[in-house]
Tab-separated table of C-alpha atoms in Angstrom:
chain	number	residue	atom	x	y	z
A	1	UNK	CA	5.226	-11.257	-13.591
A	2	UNK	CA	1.447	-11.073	-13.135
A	3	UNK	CA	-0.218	-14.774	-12.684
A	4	UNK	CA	-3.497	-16.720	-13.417
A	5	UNK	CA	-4.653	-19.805	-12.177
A	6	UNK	CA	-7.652	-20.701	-13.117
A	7	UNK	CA	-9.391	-23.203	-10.356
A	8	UNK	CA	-7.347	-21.785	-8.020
A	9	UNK	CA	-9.371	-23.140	-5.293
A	10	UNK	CA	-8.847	-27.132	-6.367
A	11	UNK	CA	-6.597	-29.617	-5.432
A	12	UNK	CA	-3.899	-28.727	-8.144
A	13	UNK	CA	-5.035	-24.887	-7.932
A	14	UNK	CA	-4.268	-24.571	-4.367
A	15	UNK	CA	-0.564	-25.965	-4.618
A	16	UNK	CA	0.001	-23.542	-7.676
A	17	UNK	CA	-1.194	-20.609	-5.693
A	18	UNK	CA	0.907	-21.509	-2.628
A	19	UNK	CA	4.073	-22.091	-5.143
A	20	UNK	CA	3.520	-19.073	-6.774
A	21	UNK	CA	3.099	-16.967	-3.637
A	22	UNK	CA	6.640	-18.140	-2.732
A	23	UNK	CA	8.184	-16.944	-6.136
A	24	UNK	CA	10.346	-14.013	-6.151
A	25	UNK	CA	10.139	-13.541	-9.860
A	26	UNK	CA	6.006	-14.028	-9.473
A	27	UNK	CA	4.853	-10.682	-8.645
A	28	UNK	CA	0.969	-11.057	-8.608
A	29	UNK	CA	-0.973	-13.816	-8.627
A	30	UNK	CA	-4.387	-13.396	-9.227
A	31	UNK	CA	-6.462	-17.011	-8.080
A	32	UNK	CA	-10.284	-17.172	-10.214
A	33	UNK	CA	-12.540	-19.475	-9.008
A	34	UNK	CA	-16.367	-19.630	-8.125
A	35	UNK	CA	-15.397	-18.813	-4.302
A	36	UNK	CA	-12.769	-17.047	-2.644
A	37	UNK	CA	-9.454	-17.904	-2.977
A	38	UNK	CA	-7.593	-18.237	0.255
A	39	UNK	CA	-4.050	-18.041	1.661
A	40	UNK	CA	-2.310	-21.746	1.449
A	41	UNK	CA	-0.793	-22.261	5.117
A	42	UNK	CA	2.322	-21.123	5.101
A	43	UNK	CA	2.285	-18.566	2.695
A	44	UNK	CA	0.937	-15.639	4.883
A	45	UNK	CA	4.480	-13.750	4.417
A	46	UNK	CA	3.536	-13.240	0.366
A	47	UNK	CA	-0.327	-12.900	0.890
A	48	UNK	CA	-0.293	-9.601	-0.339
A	49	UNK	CA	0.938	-10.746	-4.284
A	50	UNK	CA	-2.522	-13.198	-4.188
A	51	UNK	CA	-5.997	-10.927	-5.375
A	52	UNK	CA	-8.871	-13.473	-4.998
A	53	UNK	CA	-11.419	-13.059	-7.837
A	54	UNK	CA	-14.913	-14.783	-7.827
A	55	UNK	CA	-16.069	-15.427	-11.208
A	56	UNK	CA	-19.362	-16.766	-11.112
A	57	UNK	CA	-19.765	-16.790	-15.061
A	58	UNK	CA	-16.733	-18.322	-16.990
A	59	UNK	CA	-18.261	-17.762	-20.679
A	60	UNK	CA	-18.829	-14.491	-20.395
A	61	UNK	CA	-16.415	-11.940	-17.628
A	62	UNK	CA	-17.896	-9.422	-15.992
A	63	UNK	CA	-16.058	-6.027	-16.131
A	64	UNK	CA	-14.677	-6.316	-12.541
A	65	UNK	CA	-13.599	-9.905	-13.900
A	66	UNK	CA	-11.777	-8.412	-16.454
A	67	UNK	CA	-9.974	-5.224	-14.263
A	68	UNK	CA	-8.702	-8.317	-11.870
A	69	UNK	CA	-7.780	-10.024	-15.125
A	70	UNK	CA	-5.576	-6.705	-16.678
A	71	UNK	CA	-2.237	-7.218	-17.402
A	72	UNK	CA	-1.811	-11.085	-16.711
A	73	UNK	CA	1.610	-12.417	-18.355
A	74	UNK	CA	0.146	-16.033	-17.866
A	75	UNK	CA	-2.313	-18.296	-17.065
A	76	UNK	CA	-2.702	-21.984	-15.694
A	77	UNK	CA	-6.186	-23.621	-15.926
A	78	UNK	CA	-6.825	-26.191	-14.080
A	79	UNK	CA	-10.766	-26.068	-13.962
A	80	UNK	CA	-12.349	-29.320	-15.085
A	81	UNK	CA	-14.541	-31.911	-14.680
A	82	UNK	CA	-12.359	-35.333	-13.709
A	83	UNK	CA	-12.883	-38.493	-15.625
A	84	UNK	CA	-14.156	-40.197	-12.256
A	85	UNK	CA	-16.893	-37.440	-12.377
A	86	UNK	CA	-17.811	-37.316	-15.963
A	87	UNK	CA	-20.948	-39.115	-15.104
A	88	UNK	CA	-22.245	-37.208	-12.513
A	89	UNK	CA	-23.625	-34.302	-14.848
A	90	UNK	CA	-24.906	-33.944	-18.301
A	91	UNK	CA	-22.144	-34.505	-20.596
A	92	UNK	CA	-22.928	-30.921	-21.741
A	93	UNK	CA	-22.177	-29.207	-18.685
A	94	UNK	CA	-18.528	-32.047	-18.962
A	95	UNK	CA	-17.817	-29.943	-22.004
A	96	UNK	CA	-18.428	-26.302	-21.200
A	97	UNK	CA	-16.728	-27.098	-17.811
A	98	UNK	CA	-14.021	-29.128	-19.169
A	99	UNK	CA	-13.050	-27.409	-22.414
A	100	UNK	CA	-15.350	-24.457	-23.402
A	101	UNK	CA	-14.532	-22.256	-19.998
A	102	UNK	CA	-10.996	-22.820	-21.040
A	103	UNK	CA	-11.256	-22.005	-24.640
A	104	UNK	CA	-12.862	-19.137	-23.292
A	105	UNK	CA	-9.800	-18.008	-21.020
A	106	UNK	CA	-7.460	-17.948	-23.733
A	107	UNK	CA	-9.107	-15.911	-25.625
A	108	UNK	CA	-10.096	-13.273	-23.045
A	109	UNK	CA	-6.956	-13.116	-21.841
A	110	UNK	CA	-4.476	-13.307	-24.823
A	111	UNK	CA	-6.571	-9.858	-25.873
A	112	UNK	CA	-5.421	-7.623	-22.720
A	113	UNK	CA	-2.314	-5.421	-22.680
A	114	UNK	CA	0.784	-6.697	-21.162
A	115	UNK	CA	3.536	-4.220	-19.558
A	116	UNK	CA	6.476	-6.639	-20.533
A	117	UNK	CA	6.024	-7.117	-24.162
A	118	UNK	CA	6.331	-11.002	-24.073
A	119	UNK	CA	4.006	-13.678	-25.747
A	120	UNK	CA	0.910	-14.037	-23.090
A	121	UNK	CA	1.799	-17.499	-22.133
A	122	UNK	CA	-1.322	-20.630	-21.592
A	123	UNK	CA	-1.061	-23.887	-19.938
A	124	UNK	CA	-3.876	-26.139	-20.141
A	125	UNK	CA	-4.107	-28.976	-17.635
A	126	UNK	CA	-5.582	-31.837	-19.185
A	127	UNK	CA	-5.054	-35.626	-18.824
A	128	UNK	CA	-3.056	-38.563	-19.495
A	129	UNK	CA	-6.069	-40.322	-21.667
A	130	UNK	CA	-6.736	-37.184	-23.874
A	131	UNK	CA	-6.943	-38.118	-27.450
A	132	UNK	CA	-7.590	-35.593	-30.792
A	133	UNK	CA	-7.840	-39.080	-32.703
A	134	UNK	CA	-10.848	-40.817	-32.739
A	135	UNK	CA	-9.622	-43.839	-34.737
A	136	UNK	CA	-6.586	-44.203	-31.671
A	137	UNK	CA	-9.295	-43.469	-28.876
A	138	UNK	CA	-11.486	-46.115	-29.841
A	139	UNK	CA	-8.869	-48.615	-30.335
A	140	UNK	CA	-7.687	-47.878	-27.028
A	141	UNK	CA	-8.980	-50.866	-24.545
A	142	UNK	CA	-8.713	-48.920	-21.328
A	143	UNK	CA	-10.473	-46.475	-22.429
A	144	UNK	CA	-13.623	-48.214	-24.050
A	145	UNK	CA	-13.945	-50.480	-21.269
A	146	UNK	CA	-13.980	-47.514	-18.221
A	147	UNK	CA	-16.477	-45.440	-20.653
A	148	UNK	CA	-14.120	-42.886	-21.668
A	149	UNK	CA	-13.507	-42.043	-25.273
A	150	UNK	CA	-16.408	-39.650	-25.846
A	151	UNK	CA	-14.853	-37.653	-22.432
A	152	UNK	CA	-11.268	-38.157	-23.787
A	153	UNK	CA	-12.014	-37.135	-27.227
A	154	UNK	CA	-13.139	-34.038	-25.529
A	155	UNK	CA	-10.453	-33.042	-23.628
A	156	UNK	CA	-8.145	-33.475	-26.695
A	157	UNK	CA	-10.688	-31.294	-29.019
A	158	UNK	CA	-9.786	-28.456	-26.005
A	159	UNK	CA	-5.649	-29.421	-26.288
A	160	UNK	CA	-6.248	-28.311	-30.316
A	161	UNK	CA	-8.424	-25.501	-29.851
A	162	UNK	CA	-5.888	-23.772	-27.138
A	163	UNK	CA	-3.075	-24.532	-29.633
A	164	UNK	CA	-4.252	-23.743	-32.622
A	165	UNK	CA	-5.466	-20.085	-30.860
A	166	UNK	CA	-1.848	-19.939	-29.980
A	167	UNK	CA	-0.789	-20.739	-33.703
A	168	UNK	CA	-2.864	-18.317	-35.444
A	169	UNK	CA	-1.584	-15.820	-33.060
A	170	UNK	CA	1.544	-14.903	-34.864
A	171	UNK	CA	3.616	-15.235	-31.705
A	172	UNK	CA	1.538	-13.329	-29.609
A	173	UNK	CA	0.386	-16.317	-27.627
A	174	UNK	CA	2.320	-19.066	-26.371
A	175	UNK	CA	0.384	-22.627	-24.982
A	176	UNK	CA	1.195	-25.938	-23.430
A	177	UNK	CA	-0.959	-28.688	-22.966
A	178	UNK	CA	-0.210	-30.588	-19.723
A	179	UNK	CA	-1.100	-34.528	-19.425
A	180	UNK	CA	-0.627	-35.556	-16.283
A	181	UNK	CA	-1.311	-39.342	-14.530
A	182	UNK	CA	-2.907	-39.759	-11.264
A	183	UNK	CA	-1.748	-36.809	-8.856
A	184	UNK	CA	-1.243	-37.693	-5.212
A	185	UNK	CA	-0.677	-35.153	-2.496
A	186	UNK	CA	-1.785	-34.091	0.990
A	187	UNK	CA	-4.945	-34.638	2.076
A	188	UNK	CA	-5.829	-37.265	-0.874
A	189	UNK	CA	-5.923	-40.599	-1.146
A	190	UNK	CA	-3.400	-42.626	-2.949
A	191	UNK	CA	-5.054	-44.357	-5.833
A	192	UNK	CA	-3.790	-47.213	-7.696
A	193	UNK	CA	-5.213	-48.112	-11.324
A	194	UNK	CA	-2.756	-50.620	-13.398
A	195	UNK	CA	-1.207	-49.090	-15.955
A	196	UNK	CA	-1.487	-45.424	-15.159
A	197	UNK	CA	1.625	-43.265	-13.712
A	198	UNK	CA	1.556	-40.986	-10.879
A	199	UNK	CA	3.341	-37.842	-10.121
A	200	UNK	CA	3.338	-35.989	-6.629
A	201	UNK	CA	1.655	-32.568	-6.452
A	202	UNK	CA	4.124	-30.252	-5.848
A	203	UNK	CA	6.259	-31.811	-8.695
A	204	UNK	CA	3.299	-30.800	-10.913
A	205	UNK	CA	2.765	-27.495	-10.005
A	206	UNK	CA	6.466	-26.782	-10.191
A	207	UNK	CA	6.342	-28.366	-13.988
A	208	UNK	CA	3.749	-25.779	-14.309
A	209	UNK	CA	5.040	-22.888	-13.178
A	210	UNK	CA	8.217	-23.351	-14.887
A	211	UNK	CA	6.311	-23.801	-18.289
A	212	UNK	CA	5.235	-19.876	-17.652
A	213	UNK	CA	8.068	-18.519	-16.000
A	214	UNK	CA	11.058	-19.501	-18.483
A	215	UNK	CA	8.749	-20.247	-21.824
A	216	UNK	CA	7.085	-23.123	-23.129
A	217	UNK	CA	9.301	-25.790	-24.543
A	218	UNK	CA	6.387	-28.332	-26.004
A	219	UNK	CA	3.219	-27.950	-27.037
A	220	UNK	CA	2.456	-31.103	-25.069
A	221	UNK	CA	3.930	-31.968	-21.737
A	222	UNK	CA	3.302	-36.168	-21.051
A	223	UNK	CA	3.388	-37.390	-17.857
A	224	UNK	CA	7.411	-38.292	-17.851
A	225	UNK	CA	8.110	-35.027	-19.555
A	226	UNK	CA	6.400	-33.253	-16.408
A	227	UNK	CA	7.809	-36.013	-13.989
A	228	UNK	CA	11.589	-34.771	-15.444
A	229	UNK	CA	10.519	-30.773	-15.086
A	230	UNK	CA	9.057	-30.898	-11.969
A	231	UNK	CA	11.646	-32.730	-9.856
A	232	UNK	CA	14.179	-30.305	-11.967
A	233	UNK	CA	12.692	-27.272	-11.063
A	234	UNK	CA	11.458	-28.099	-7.252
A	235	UNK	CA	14.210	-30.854	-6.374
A	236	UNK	CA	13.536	-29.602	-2.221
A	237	UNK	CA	10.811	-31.574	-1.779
A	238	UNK	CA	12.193	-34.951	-3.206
């Protein structure tokens, strides 16, 4: 099986690759990014599965973009803009970052050939506080008071535009929205905020992986739902 992750050079991107790289059933991975992807520590033994491809346009692929891209079962985005960034650029740029590059990806990708003859498969990482109501984002108080109903509202307008691609595409395509907490892992700091769950790294990137590997089972994966997956599918590192 031939593997995406898009953002494969992030936090979550990295621990996919490396996870992916030690799958047997994984064949290729292919990790796109605006830099080079490099081998997690650890995983030199598989290096040769990973091809590193720099895409420095995600609206539109280049060719060589698209050769990299040939053939990919599945993808996992992961490139976005976090909530405790939102402010730092144009709300714009929040939304072509956030949901447009990934609206994008679907498309592109769900339109190349496949050897296997199985529904390309789409996870979209997204967050705990995505909404596609306005009316329930607006009543929600921890979200009005931290500023974050327009950027929430967003995220869920992505969540229905990658699922209603899948819909439409008469089996053809199969997605999963992911909506994690707060992620800790190596080499960040453990944050706290009242009222918001947290789930350890590599028990989200084996959720993830096992959404693409053995089929999607919802269209929406909450935070306990990929709490319950990932410590099922990756119980080593409990």
């Amino acid at each position: 099986m031939k593997v995406a992750i898009g953002g494969s050079t992030g936090f979550v991107g990295t621990e996919l690759v490396r996870q992916a790289l030690a799958h047997p059933a994984i064949t290729a991975v292919v990790g796109l990014s605006r830099r080079d992807t490099p081998v997690p520590p650890g995983s030199e033994a598989n290096a040769t599965k990973l091809t590193s491809v720099v895409c420095n346009d995600f609206e539109t692929y280049s060719q060589d973009v698209k050769k990299e891209l040939h053939g990919t079962d599945a993808c996992i985005w992961t490139i976005a803009v976090t909530p405790s960034k939102q402010n730092t650029l144009p709300f714009d740029d929040v939304c072509r970052i956030s949901r447009d590059y990934a609206v994008t990806a679907i498309k592109a990708l769900a339109s190349g050939p496949r050897e296997h003859g199985q529904p390309f498969r789409f996870i979209y990482v997204s967050g705990i506080g995505a909404r596609r109501d306005r009316a329930e984002a607006e009543s929600d108080k921890f979200l009005v008071e931290r500023g974050l109903v327009e950027y929430c509202l967003m995220r869920g307008d992505a969540e229905s535009q990658i699922l209603t691609f899948a819909d439409k595409s008469s089996g053809e395509v199969e997605a999963s929205v992911a909506r994690p907490g707060l992620i800790h892992g190596p080499g960040k700091e453990r944050r706290t905020i009242a009222g918001v769950p947290y789930i350890e790294l590599h028990e989200l990137a084996a959720a993830l992986l096992d959404q693409v590997m053995n089929g999607v089972g919802k269209d929406t994966m909450m935070h306990d739902d990929l709490v319950q997956l990932g410590q099922k599918a990756h119980p080593s590192e409990q």
